[in-house]
Short mmCIF file of C-alpha atoms in Angstrom, two decimals:
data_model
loop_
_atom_site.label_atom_id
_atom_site.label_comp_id
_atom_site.label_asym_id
_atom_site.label_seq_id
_atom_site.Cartn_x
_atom_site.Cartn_y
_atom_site.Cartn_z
CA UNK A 24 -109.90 120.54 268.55
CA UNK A 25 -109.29 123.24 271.63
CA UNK A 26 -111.37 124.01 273.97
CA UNK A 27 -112.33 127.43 272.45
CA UNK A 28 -113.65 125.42 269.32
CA UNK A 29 -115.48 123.06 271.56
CA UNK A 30 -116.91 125.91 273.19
CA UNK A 31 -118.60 127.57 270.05
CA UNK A 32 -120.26 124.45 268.93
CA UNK A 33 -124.19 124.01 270.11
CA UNK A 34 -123.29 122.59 273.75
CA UNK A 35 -121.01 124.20 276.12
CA UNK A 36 -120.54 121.31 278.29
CA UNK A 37 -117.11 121.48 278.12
CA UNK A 38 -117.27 125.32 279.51
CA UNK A 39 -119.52 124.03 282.33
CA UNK A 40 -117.55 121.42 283.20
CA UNK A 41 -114.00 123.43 283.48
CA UNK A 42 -115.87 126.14 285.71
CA UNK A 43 -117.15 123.45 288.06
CA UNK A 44 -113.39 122.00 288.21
CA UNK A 45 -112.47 125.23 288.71
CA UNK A 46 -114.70 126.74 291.01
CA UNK A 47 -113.77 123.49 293.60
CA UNK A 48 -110.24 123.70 292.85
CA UNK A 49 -109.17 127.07 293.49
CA UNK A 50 -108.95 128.84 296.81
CA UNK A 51 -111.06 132.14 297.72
CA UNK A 52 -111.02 135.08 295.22
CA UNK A 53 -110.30 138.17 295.96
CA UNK A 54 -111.31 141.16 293.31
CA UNK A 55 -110.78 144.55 293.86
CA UNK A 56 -111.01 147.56 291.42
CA UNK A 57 -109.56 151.21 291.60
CA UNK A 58 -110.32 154.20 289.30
CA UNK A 59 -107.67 155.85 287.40
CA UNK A 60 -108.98 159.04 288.06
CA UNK A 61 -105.93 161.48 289.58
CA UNK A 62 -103.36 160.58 291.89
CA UNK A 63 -102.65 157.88 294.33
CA UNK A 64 -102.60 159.10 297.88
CA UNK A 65 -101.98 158.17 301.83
CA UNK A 66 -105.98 157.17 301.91
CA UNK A 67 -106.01 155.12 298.88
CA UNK A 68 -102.42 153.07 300.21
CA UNK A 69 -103.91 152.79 304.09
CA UNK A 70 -107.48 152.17 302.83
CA UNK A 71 -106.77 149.37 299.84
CA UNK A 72 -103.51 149.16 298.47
CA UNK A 73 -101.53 148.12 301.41
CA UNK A 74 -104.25 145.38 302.10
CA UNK A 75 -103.85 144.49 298.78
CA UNK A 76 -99.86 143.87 298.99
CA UNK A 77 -99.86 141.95 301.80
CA UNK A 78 -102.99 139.50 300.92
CA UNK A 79 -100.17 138.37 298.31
CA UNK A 80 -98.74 136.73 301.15
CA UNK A 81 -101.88 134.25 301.21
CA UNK A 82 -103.19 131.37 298.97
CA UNK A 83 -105.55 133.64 298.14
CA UNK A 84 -105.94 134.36 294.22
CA UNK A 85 -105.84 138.08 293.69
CA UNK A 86 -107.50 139.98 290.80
CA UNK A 87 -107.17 143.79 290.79
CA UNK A 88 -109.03 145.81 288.09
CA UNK A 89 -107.84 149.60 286.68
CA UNK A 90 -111.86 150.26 285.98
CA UNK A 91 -110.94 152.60 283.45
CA UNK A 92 -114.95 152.93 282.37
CA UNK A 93 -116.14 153.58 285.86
CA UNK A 94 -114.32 156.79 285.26
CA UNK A 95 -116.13 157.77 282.26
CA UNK A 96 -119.59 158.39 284.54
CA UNK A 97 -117.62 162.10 285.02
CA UNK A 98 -116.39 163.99 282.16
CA UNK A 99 -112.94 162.55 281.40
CA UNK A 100 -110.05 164.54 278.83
CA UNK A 101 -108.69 161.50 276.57
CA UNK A 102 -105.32 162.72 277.20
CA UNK A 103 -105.95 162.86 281.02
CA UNK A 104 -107.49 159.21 280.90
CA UNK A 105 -104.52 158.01 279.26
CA UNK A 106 -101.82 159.16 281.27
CA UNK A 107 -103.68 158.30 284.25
CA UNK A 108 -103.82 154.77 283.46
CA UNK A 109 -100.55 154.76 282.80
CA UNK A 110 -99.61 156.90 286.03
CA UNK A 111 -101.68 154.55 288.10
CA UNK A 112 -100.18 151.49 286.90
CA UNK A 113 -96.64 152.64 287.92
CA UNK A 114 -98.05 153.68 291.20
CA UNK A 115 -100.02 150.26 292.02
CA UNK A 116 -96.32 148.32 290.74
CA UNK A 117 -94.55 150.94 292.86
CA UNK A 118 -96.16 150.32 296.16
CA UNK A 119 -95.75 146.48 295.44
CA UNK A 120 -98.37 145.09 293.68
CA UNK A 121 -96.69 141.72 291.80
CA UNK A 122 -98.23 140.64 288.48
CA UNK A 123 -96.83 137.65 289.00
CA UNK A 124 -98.70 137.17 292.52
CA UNK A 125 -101.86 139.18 291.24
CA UNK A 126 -103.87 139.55 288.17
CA UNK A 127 -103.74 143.10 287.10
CA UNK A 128 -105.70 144.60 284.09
CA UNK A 129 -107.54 147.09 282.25
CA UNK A 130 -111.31 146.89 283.00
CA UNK A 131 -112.18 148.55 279.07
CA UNK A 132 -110.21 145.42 277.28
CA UNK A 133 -112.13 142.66 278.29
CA UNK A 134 -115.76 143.33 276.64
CA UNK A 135 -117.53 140.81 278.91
CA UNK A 136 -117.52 143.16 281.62
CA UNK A 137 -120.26 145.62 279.63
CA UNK A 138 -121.68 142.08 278.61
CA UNK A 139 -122.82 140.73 281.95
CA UNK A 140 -123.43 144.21 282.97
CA UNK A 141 -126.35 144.59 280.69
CA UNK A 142 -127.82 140.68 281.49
CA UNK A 143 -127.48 141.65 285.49
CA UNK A 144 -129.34 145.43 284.24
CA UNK A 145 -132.12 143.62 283.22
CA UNK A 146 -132.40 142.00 286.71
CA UNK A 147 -133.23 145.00 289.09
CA UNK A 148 -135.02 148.20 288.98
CA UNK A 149 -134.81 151.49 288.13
CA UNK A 150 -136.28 152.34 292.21
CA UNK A 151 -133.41 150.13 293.76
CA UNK A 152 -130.84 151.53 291.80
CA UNK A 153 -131.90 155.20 292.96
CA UNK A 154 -131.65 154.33 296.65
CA UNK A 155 -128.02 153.78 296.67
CA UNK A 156 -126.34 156.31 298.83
CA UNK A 157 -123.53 157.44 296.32
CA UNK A 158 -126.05 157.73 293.41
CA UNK A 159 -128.06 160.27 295.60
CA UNK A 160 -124.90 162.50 296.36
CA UNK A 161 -123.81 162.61 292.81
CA UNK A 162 -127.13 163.62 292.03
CA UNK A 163 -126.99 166.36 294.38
CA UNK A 164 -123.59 167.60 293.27
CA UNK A 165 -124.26 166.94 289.31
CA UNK A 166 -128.36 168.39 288.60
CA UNK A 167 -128.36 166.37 285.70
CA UNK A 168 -126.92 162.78 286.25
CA UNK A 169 -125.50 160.98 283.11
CA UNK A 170 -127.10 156.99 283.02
CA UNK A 171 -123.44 155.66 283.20
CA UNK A 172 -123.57 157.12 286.65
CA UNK A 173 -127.11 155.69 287.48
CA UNK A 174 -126.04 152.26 286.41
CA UNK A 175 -122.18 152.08 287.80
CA UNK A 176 -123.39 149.55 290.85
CA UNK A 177 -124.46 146.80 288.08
CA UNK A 178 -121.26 147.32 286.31
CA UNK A 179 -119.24 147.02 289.64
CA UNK A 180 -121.47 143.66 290.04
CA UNK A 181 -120.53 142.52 286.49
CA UNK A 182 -116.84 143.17 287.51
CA UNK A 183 -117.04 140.99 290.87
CA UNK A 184 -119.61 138.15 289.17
CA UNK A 185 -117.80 137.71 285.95
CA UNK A 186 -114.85 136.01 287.95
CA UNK A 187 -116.57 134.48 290.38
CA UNK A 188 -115.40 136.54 293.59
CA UNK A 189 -115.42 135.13 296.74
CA UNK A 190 -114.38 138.14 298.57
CA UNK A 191 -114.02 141.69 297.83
CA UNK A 192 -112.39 144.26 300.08
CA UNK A 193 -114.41 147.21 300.52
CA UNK A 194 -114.66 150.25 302.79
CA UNK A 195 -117.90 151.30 304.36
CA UNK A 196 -119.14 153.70 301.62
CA UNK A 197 -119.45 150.93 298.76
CA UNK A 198 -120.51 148.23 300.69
CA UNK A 199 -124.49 148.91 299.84
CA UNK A 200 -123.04 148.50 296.16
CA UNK A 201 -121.60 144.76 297.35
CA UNK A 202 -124.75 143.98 298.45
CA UNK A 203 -126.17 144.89 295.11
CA UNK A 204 -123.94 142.15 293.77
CA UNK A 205 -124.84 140.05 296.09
CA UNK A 206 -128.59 140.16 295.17
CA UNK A 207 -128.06 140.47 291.58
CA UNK A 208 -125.86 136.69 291.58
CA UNK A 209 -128.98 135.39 293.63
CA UNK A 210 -131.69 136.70 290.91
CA UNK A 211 -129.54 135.24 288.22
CA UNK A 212 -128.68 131.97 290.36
CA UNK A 213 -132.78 131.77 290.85
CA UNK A 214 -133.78 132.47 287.24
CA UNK A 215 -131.59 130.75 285.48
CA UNK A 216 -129.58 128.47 287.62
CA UNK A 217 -126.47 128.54 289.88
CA UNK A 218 -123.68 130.14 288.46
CA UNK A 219 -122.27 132.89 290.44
CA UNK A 220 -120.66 131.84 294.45
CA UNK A 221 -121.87 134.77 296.91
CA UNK A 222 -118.93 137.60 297.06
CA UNK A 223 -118.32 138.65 300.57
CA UNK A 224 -117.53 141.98 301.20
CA UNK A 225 -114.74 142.41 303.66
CA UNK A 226 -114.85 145.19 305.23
CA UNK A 227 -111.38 146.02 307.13
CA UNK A 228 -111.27 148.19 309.91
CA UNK A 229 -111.70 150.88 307.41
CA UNK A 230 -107.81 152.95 307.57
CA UNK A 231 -108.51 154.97 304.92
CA UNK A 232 -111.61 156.61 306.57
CA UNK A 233 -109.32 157.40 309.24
CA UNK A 234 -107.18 158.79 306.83
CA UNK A 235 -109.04 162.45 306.94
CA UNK A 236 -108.04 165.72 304.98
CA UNK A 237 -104.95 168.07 305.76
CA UNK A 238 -107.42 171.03 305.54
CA UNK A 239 -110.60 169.55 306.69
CA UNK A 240 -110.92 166.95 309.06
CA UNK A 241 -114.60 166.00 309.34
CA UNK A 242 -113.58 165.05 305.03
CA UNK A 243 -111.74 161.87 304.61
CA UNK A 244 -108.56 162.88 302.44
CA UNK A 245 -109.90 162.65 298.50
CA UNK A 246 -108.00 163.35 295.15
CA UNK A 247 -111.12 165.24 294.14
CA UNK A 248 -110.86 167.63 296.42
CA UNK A 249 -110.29 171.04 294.99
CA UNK A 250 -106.92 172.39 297.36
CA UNK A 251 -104.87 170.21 296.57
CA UNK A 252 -103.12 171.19 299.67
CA UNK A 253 -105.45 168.39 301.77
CA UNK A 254 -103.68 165.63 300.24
CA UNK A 255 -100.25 163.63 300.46
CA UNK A 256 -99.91 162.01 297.30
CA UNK A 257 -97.69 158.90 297.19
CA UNK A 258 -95.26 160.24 294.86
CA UNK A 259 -94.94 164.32 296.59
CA UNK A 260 -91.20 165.03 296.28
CA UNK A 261 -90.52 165.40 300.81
CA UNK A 262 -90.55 169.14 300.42
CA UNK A 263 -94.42 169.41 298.83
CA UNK A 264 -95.14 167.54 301.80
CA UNK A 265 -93.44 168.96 304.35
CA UNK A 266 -94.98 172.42 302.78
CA UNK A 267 -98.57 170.59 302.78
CA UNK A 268 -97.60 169.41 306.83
CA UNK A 269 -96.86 172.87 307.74
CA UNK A 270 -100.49 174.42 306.54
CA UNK A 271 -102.33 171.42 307.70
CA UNK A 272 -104.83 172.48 310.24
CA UNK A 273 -104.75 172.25 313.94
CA UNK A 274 -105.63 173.69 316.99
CA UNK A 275 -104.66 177.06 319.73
CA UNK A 276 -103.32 174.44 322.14
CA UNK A 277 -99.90 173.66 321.38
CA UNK A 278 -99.58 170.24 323.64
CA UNK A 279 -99.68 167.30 321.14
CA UNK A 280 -102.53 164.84 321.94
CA UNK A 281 -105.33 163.25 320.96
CA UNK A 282 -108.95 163.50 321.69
CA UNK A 283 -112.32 164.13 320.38
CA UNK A 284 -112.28 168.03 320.76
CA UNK A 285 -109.18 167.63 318.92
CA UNK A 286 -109.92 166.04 315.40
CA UNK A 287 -107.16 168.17 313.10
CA UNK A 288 -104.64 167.31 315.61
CA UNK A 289 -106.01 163.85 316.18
CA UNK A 290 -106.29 163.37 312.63
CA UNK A 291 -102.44 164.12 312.05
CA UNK A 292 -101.72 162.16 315.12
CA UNK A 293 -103.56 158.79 313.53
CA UNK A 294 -101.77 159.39 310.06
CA UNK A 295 -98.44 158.85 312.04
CA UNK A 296 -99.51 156.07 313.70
CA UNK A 297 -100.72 154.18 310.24
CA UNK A 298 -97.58 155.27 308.41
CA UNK A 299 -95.03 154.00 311.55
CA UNK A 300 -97.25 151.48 312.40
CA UNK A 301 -97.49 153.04 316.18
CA UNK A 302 -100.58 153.22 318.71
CA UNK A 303 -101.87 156.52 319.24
CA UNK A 304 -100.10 156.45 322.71
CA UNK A 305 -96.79 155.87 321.41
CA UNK A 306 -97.30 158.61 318.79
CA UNK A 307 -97.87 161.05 321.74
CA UNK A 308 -94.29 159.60 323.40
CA UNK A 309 -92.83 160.47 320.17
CA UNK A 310 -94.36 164.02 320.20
CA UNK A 311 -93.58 164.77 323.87
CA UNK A 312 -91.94 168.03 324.54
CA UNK A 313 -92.98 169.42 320.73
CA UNK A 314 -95.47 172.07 319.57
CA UNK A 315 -97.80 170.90 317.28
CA UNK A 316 -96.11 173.33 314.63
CA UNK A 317 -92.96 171.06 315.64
CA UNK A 318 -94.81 168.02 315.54
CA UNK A 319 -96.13 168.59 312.21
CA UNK A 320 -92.73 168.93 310.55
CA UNK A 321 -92.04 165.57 312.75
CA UNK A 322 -95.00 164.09 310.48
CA UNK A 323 -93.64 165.04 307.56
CA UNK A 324 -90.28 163.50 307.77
CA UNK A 325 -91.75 160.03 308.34
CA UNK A 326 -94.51 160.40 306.06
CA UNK A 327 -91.42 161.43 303.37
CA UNK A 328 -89.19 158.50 304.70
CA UNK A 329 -92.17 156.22 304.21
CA UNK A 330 -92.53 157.06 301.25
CA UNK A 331 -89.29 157.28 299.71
CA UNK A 332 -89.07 153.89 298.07
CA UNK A 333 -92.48 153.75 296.47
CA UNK A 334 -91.42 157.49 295.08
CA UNK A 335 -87.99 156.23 293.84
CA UNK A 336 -89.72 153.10 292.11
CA UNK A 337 -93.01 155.34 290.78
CA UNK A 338 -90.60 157.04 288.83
CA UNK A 339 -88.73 154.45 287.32
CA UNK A 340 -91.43 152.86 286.53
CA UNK A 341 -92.95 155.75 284.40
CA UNK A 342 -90.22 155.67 282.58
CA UNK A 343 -90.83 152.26 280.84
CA UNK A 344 -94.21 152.83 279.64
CA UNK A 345 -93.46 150.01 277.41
CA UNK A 346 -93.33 147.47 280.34
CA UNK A 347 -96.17 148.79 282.15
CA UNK A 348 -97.77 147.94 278.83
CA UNK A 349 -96.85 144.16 279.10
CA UNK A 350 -98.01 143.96 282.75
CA UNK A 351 -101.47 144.93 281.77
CA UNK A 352 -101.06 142.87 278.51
CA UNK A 353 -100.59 139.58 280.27
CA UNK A 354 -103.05 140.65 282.80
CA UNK A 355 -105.97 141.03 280.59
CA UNK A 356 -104.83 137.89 278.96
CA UNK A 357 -105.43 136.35 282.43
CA UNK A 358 -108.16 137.32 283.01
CA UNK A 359 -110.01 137.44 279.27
CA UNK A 360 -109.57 133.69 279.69
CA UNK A 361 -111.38 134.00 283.51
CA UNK A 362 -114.12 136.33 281.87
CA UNK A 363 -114.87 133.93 278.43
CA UNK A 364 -115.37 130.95 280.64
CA UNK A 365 -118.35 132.73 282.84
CA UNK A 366 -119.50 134.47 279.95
CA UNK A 367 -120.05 131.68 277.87
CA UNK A 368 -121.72 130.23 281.08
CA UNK A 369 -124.25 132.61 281.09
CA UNK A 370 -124.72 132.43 277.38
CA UNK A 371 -125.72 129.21 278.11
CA UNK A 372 -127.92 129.52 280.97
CA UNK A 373 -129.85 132.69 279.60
CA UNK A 374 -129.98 130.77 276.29
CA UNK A 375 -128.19 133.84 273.65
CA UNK A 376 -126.44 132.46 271.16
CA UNK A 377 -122.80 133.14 270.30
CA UNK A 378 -122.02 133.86 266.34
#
């Protein structure tokens, strides 16, 4: 009989028992999600994606999530949502994401993520879920706020709880949401007995905050930004973003430098430095003798050099939408297998019963 069989009969002992071998067994766990909502650019790389590259380097075991219903909480065009799953998939692969190093899925095809959502609902309150920061500005921008968007922080809980997270890489603007997690595994943990480890958010010095708009700097750059002129998108051809470089804003003083009176220039200045991986000081050695109309064409040939490969690769890779298929195919197969094991757990514990 296999362990799936086992698993339906009366006792799940069996399910209990693999999740304690594997829960002492396995090293830390990272999960991480991203939206495919738009395009990939410089703040999403800097901010998460590089991180998430080079923590495949580590014994760590890596599960990254396209949360595909996250993105329904705004109104979403089914065409759009399609091709920007497939788009971002490409793009993650392209910048060197491994599915053989890293678990990589769509959030939407493993239904225990809506499961445990609703269980973990049913363990806070209405008044803590209206405090969080990013539910109060989309309430602001939206007037009337659809309940997907009032309960996306339990969701993002499910998503880190159903495979038993240790860590989770986060910037400063989602880490109240983290903490939500955090309680929500202790409520369950207290009501109806330890299940879920504590995920720790890590929160790196945060690059892509420093990563700030072409056109704006007091913004951090954003694919939902209307001009679509304060972005570098990972796959611009080098002469969108030299054009992009030459508009971006700056200041009457034509001395490159940085400094806190200076934040368009000092923005530009830190984008070279995360792209070359330079100090701020060497950036200025680089830019000595230049205007900063000079040094802003200087930006753009590194940032297009940079970015050359992970261009050249995007586009192959959107060209075999068959393979980017499979990836996310064995990925969900991964992980359904993750996400039935803690499900069933909590079936258990919470005392459902399974058909």
């Amino acid at each position: 009989m296999t362990l799936r069989k086992i698993c339906g009969l009366s006792s799940s002992l069996v399910c209990h028992r693999r999740f304690l071998h594997d829960t002492k067994a396995r090293s830390s766990r990272v999960f991480s999600g991203v939206q495919p909502t738009g395009n990939l650019h410089l703040g999403n790389y800097f901010g998460a994606i590089q991180r998430w590259v080079e923590l495949q380097e580590t014994d760590k075991e890596l599960i990254f999530c396209i949360v595909d219903l996250h993105s329904l909480t705004v109104p979403q065009r089914r065409a759009d949502l399609s091709a920007n799953i497939t788009r971002l998939t490409a793009g993650l692969l392209a910048c060197g994401i491994d599915p053989e190093r890293a678990t990589l899925f769509l959030q939407s095809a493993v239904p225990q993520h809506t499961q445990l959502g609703w269980v973990l609902s049913c363990l806070t309150t209405m008044p803590r879920l209206g405090q969080l920061p990013q539910y109060r500005e989309k309430a602001a921008e939206h007037g009337e706020v659809p309940l997907g968007l009032y309960l996306y922080p339990v969701l993002q809980a499910a998503d880190i709880l159903l495979y038993r997270a240790t860590e989770v890489p986060v910037g400063q603007d989602q880490l109240q949401n983290i903490q939500l997690a955090q309680h929500l595994g202790k409520a369950f943990n207290r009501q109806f007995g330890k299940l879920f480890p504590h995920p720790k958010a890590v929160v790196d010095e945060d690059a892509g905050g420093r990563v700030r708009s072409l056109r704006d700097p007091s913004r951090k750059m954003s694919k939902s930004d209307p001009d679509s002129r304060s972005c570098v998108y990972l796959n611009d051809p080098p002469e969108r973003i030299r054009s992009k470089l030459k508009l971006a804003l700056t200041d009457f003083t034509s001395e490159v430098f940085a400094s806190p009176e200076r934040p368009a220039v000092t923005a530009l200045m830190t984008l070279h430095a995360l792209a070359a991986g330079l100090t701020l000081e060497s950036v200025r050695s680089a830019a000595a003798g230049l205007t900063t109309a000079q040094y802003k064409l200087l930006l753009a040939d590194v940032l297009a050099e940079r970015l050359a490969p992970v261009r050249d690769a995007w586009a192959r890779l959107e060209a075999e939408p068959r393979y980017l298929s499979q990836v996310l195919e064995r990925g969900r197969q991964r992980a359904a297998e993750e996400a039935e094991v803690t499900w069933r757990a909590v079936v258990d514990r919470v005392q459902l019963r399974l058909s």
